[in-house]
Amino acid sequence: MSINANFAVTIMPVRRLAKKTPMTDDKTISIAPVAYFRSPFPSKFGVPRQSGVVADIPGEIVFVPEFRREEALKGIEEFSHLWLIWGFSGNVGRWQMTVRPPRLGGNKSVGVFASRSPFRPNGLGLSSVALDKVDWDAPDGPVLKVLGADLMDGTPIYDIKPYIRYSDSHPDARSGYTDNVEWEEAEVIFPEHLKEKFQALGRASEEDVSVLKKVLAQKPVPRYQHDPEKVYGMPYKGCDIRFRVSGGTVEVVDVVGDPRSSRG
């Protein structure tokens, strides 16, 4: 349960069919997942910090049995993008009033509500993703195939809404401190023999290799880490991708099978 002084949201692991949102009192509602996310990331390490940063990361939205009904998705294929409201299921720790955004190098504090920190009073995330395809005939379908999500495998999804261009797009918006901090992607060194190893262990395609390189280009390590000899391990698509970060360069140094992931 996550509690706010004025309004509380109780996140339930199961859902009972109801036409009205369950209310426990005048300040609390109960919500439960309508779907779960399938992702090549079995843990949150390496997941892009924002949706759309790596636009072609594949993912799937698999509905709980109650909502595996075509009428619930009628018309959704007419939209190119969707909003996902989801839960930070991988969080360990408590939220605080101020946070240190990675974009600021972890050296400056802002208020939690002026940040995209995953540690929030009610633990909810909001992401915009591209709708690639609706698989109406999947065994656990309908399944929504999406691109560009920033969700780890198994993330609970509490609601899905279509992205509407005329109201949701704000080209002239100000983006606070992010407008003043330049971000450059890293150069990724991925030796050919390790690419082949990743393709063999992860049953990965050339497109999967391309997506992985874009993920690594985001330098998915804590901003306070500056040891060029430190080797990081990122679970991705059934493999443990081991790499070093030195300045503006990310170098893959090994690829091994990851026992934490059963999905290739």
Short mmCIF file of C-alpha atoms in Angstrom, two decimals:
data_model
loop_
_atom_site.label_atom_id
_atom_site.label_comp_id
_atom_site.label_asym_id
_atom_site.label_seq_id
_atom_site.Cartn_x
_atom_site.Cartn_y
_atom_site.Cartn_z
CA MET A 1 0.00 0.00 0.00
CA SER A 2 1.17 3.52 -0.77
CA ILE A 3 -0.32 6.33 1.30
CA ASN A 4 -0.60 10.08 0.75
CA ALA A 5 -1.93 12.38 3.46
CA ASN A 6 -4.92 13.41 1.33
CA PHE A 7 -5.49 10.47 -0.97
CA ALA A 8 -4.40 6.86 -0.84
CA VAL A 9 -4.18 4.22 -3.53
CA THR A 10 -4.23 0.58 -2.51
CA ILE A 11 -2.63 -1.61 -5.19
CA MET A 12 -4.24 -5.03 -5.19
CA PRO A 13 -2.61 -8.18 -6.63
CA VAL A 14 -5.91 -9.51 -8.04
CA ARG A 15 -9.02 -7.91 -9.45
CA ARG A 16 -12.71 -8.61 -9.18
CA LEU A 17 -15.01 -7.55 -12.01
CA ALA A 18 -16.78 -4.35 -11.08
CA LYS A 19 -18.33 -1.51 -13.08
CA LYS A 20 -17.37 1.06 -10.45
CA THR A 21 -13.94 1.73 -8.98
CA PRO A 22 -13.84 0.01 -5.56
CA MET A 23 -13.86 2.63 -2.81
CA THR A 24 -12.82 1.83 0.74
CA ASP A 25 -13.59 5.35 1.99
CA ASP A 26 -13.82 8.86 0.54
CA LYS A 27 -10.03 9.19 0.18
CA THR A 28 -8.92 5.72 -0.91
CA ILE A 29 -9.40 3.64 -4.05
CA SER A 30 -8.28 0.10 -4.77
CA ILE A 31 -6.69 -0.70 -8.13
CA ALA A 32 -5.39 -3.95 -9.59
CA PRO A 33 -3.38 -4.77 -12.73
CA VAL A 34 -5.28 -5.05 -15.99
CA ALA A 35 -2.15 -6.44 -17.68
CA TYR A 36 1.51 -7.29 -17.24
CA PHE A 37 4.49 -6.33 -19.37
CA ARG A 38 6.83 -8.68 -21.22
CA SER A 39 10.27 -7.18 -21.69
CA PRO A 40 13.79 -8.31 -22.62
CA PHE A 41 14.89 -6.78 -19.29
CA PRO A 42 14.35 -9.26 -16.41
CA SER A 43 15.47 -6.63 -13.89
CA LYS A 44 15.40 -2.85 -13.82
CA PHE A 45 19.16 -2.48 -14.37
CA GLY A 46 19.72 -1.17 -17.88
CA VAL A 47 16.10 -0.21 -18.56
CA PRO A 48 16.12 3.23 -20.26
CA ARG A 49 15.33 6.01 -17.81
CA GLN A 50 12.51 7.34 -20.01
CA SER A 51 10.15 5.82 -22.54
CA GLY A 52 11.03 6.56 -26.16
CA VAL A 53 14.74 7.10 -25.48
CA VAL A 54 15.43 3.79 -27.21
CA ALA A 55 12.48 3.88 -29.57
CA ASP A 56 12.67 0.33 -30.92
CA ILE A 57 12.92 -1.77 -27.74
CA PRO A 58 10.20 -4.42 -28.20
CA GLY A 59 7.70 -5.33 -25.53
CA GLU A 60 4.31 -6.94 -25.09
CA ILE A 61 1.29 -6.09 -22.99
CA VAL A 62 -0.46 -9.28 -21.85
CA PHE A 63 -3.85 -8.80 -20.24
CA VAL A 64 -5.10 -10.65 -17.19
CA PRO A 65 -7.84 -13.16 -18.14
CA GLU A 66 -10.65 -10.80 -17.17
CA PHE A 67 -9.64 -8.34 -19.91
CA ARG A 68 -8.61 -10.73 -22.69
CA ARG A 69 -11.65 -9.68 -24.63
CA GLU A 70 -11.72 -8.07 -28.05
CA GLU A 71 -14.45 -5.62 -27.08
CA ALA A 72 -12.13 -4.05 -24.47
CA LEU A 73 -9.65 -3.20 -27.26
CA LYS A 74 -12.07 -2.30 -30.02
CA GLY A 75 -10.60 0.62 -32.01
CA ILE A 76 -7.19 0.62 -30.31
CA GLU A 77 -5.38 -0.31 -33.55
CA GLU A 78 -6.34 3.10 -34.94
CA PHE A 79 -3.88 4.79 -32.56
CA SER A 80 -0.12 4.93 -33.11
CA HIS A 81 0.81 5.53 -29.46
CA LEU A 82 -0.52 4.65 -26.01
CA TRP A 83 -0.17 5.90 -22.45
CA LEU A 84 0.61 3.24 -19.86
CA ILE A 85 -0.02 3.73 -16.14
CA TRP A 86 2.01 1.16 -14.25
CA GLY A 87 3.65 0.29 -10.95
CA PHE A 88 7.31 0.46 -9.94
CA SER A 89 7.36 -3.19 -8.91
CA GLY A 90 11.18 -3.38 -8.76
CA ASN A 91 11.65 -0.63 -6.19
CA VAL A 92 13.56 -1.33 -3.01
CA GLY A 93 13.63 1.58 -0.58
CA ARG A 94 11.50 4.51 0.49
CA TRP A 95 10.58 7.74 -1.24
CA GLN A 96 11.89 11.12 -0.06
CA MET A 97 10.79 14.72 -0.51
CA THR A 98 13.88 15.53 -2.59
CA VAL A 99 15.80 13.43 -5.11
CA ARG A 100 18.99 13.71 -7.15
CA PRO A 101 18.12 13.21 -10.84
CA PRO A 102 20.68 11.27 -12.91
CA ARG A 103 20.41 13.94 -15.60
CA LEU A 104 22.00 16.36 -13.12
CA GLY A 105 24.81 13.93 -12.38
CA GLY A 106 23.44 13.04 -8.96
CA ASN A 107 24.86 16.29 -7.58
CA LYS A 108 21.78 18.49 -7.33
CA SER A 109 18.48 17.98 -5.55
CA VAL A 110 14.97 18.75 -6.78
CA GLY A 111 11.56 18.00 -5.31
CA VAL A 112 10.13 14.54 -5.90
CA PHE A 113 7.23 16.07 -7.85
CA ALA A 114 9.70 17.97 -10.06
CA SER A 115 11.39 14.72 -11.01
CA ARG A 116 10.81 11.41 -12.77
CA SER A 117 12.20 9.47 -9.81
CA PRO A 118 10.77 5.93 -9.47
CA PHE A 119 10.59 6.42 -5.70
CA ARG A 120 7.26 8.22 -5.33
CA PRO A 121 4.51 8.45 -2.70
CA ASN A 122 2.18 6.21 -4.70
CA GLY A 123 4.72 4.27 -6.77
CA LEU A 124 3.04 4.83 -10.15
CA GLY A 125 4.75 5.37 -13.50
CA LEU A 126 3.50 6.93 -16.73
CA SER A 127 4.97 6.04 -20.13
CA SER A 128 4.18 6.78 -23.75
CA VAL A 129 4.84 3.84 -26.11
CA ALA A 130 4.35 3.17 -29.80
CA LEU A 131 1.73 0.58 -30.69
CA ASP A 132 3.36 -1.69 -33.25
CA LYS A 133 0.71 -4.38 -33.61
CA VAL A 134 -2.31 -6.02 -31.99
CA ASP A 135 -1.94 -9.80 -31.97
CA TRP A 136 -5.57 -10.85 -31.82
CA ASP A 137 -4.79 -14.56 -32.22
CA ALA A 138 -2.04 -15.03 -29.59
CA PRO A 139 -2.68 -17.91 -27.14
CA ASP A 140 -2.93 -15.39 -24.30
CA GLY A 141 -4.28 -12.63 -26.55
CA PRO A 142 -5.22 -10.18 -27.57
CA VAL A 143 -1.65 -9.02 -26.95
CA LEU A 144 -0.42 -5.48 -27.62
CA LYS A 145 3.05 -5.38 -29.18
CA VAL A 146 4.68 -2.06 -28.39
CA LEU A 147 7.99 -0.26 -28.90
CA GLY A 148 10.04 2.12 -26.78
CA ALA A 149 8.87 1.20 -23.28
CA ASP A 150 10.92 1.77 -20.13
CA LEU A 151 9.44 -1.17 -18.20
CA MET A 152 11.08 -4.31 -16.84
CA ASP A 153 9.65 -7.78 -17.37
CA GLY A 154 6.60 -8.52 -15.25
CA THR A 155 5.71 -4.87 -14.56
CA PRO A 156 2.03 -4.53 -13.58
CA ILE A 157 0.00 -2.20 -15.79
CA TYR A 158 -3.00 -0.52 -14.19
CA ASP A 159 -4.48 1.34 -17.12
CA ILE A 160 -3.97 1.98 -20.84
CA LYS A 161 -5.15 5.06 -22.71
CA PRO A 162 -4.65 6.23 -26.29
CA TYR A 163 -2.20 9.03 -26.97
CA ILE A 164 -4.12 11.90 -28.60
CA ARG A 165 -2.00 14.28 -30.64
CA TYR A 166 -4.12 17.43 -30.42
CA SER A 167 -4.22 17.43 -26.62
CA ASP A 168 -1.15 15.44 -25.52
CA SER A 169 1.53 17.03 -27.71
CA HIS A 170 3.12 20.30 -26.51
CA PRO A 171 6.00 21.18 -28.88
CA ASP A 172 6.73 24.49 -27.11
CA ALA A 173 6.79 23.04 -23.59
CA ARG A 174 9.57 23.94 -21.15
CA SER A 175 11.32 20.94 -19.57
CA GLY A 176 13.02 22.52 -16.57
CA TYR A 177 16.56 21.43 -15.80
CA THR A 178 16.55 18.93 -18.67
CA ASP A 179 16.55 21.85 -21.14
CA ASN A 180 19.86 23.05 -19.74
CA VAL A 181 21.78 19.79 -19.56
CA GLU A 182 23.16 18.32 -22.75
CA TRP A 183 23.18 14.55 -23.07
CA GLU A 184 25.47 12.73 -25.46
CA GLU A 185 25.18 9.06 -26.20
CA ALA A 186 28.24 6.92 -25.71
CA GLU A 187 30.22 5.20 -28.43
CA VAL A 188 29.62 1.45 -28.10
CA ILE A 189 32.40 -1.04 -28.80
CA PHE A 190 30.86 -4.46 -29.35
CA PRO A 191 33.45 -6.95 -30.68
CA GLU A 192 32.20 -9.19 -33.45
CA HIS A 193 32.84 -12.45 -31.57
CA LEU A 194 30.75 -11.18 -28.64
CA LYS A 195 27.94 -10.13 -30.97
CA GLU A 196 27.89 -13.66 -32.31
CA LYS A 197 27.92 -15.04 -28.77
CA PHE A 198 24.93 -12.83 -27.85
CA GLN A 199 23.06 -13.95 -30.95
CA ALA A 200 23.69 -17.61 -30.10
CA LEU A 201 22.90 -17.46 -26.36
CA GLY A 202 19.97 -15.05 -26.66
CA ARG A 203 18.63 -16.35 -29.97
CA ALA A 204 19.03 -12.75 -31.04
CA SER A 205 18.67 -11.19 -34.47
CA GLU A 206 20.67 -8.36 -36.03
CA GLU A 207 17.85 -6.06 -34.96
CA ASP A 208 18.26 -7.25 -31.37
CA VAL A 209 21.97 -6.43 -31.57
CA SER A 210 21.12 -2.94 -32.83
CA VAL A 211 18.65 -2.34 -29.99
CA LEU A 212 21.15 -3.58 -27.40
CA LYS A 213 23.79 -1.17 -28.70
CA LYS A 214 21.31 1.71 -28.38
CA VAL A 215 20.57 0.68 -24.79
CA LEU A 216 24.28 0.59 -23.95
CA ALA A 217 24.77 3.98 -25.61
CA GLN A 218 22.68 5.44 -22.77
CA LYS A 219 25.48 4.47 -20.33
CA PRO A 220 23.17 2.51 -18.00
CA VAL A 221 25.25 2.90 -14.83
CA PRO A 222 24.97 5.18 -11.78
CA ARG A 223 26.20 8.67 -12.60
CA TYR A 224 28.50 8.68 -9.57
CA GLN A 225 30.45 5.67 -10.90
CA HIS A 226 33.64 6.73 -12.68
CA ASP A 227 35.89 3.67 -12.42
CA PRO A 228 36.88 2.77 -16.01
CA GLU A 229 37.98 -0.72 -14.92
CA LYS A 230 34.73 -1.68 -13.22
CA VAL A 231 32.79 -4.37 -15.09
CA TYR A 232 28.99 -4.11 -15.01
CA GLY A 233 26.56 -6.90 -15.78
CA MET A 234 23.24 -6.10 -17.48
CA PRO A 235 20.69 -8.90 -17.90
CA TYR A 236 19.11 -8.64 -21.32
CA LYS A 237 17.27 -11.16 -23.46
CA GLY A 238 18.50 -14.23 -21.60
CA CYS A 239 22.10 -13.05 -21.42
CA ASP A 240 24.32 -11.17 -18.98
CA ILE A 241 25.95 -8.38 -20.98
CA ARG A 242 29.20 -7.41 -19.28
CA PHE A 243 30.72 -4.03 -20.10
CA ARG A 244 32.94 -1.19 -18.96
CA VAL A 245 32.30 2.55 -19.16
CA SER A 246 35.15 4.98 -19.71
CA GLY A 247 34.22 8.58 -20.41
CA GLY A 248 32.12 8.58 -23.56
CA THR A 249 32.78 4.94 -24.45
CA VAL A 250 31.00 1.71 -23.48
CA GLU A 251 32.90 -1.48 -24.27
CA VAL A 252 31.32 -4.93 -24.11
CA VAL A 253 33.86 -7.32 -22.59
CA ASP A 254 31.85 -10.55 -22.30
CA VAL A 255 28.45 -12.14 -22.82
CA VAL A 256 27.32 -15.06 -20.69
CA GLY A 257 24.06 -16.91 -20.16
CA ASP A 258 21.89 -15.30 -17.48
CA PRO A 259 20.17 -17.84 -15.18
CA ARG A 260 17.80 -15.12 -13.96
CA SER A 261 16.04 -15.02 -17.33
CA SER A 262 14.11 -17.88 -18.90
CA ARG A 263 12.99 -15.90 -21.91
CA GLY A 264 15.18 -15.75 -24.99
#
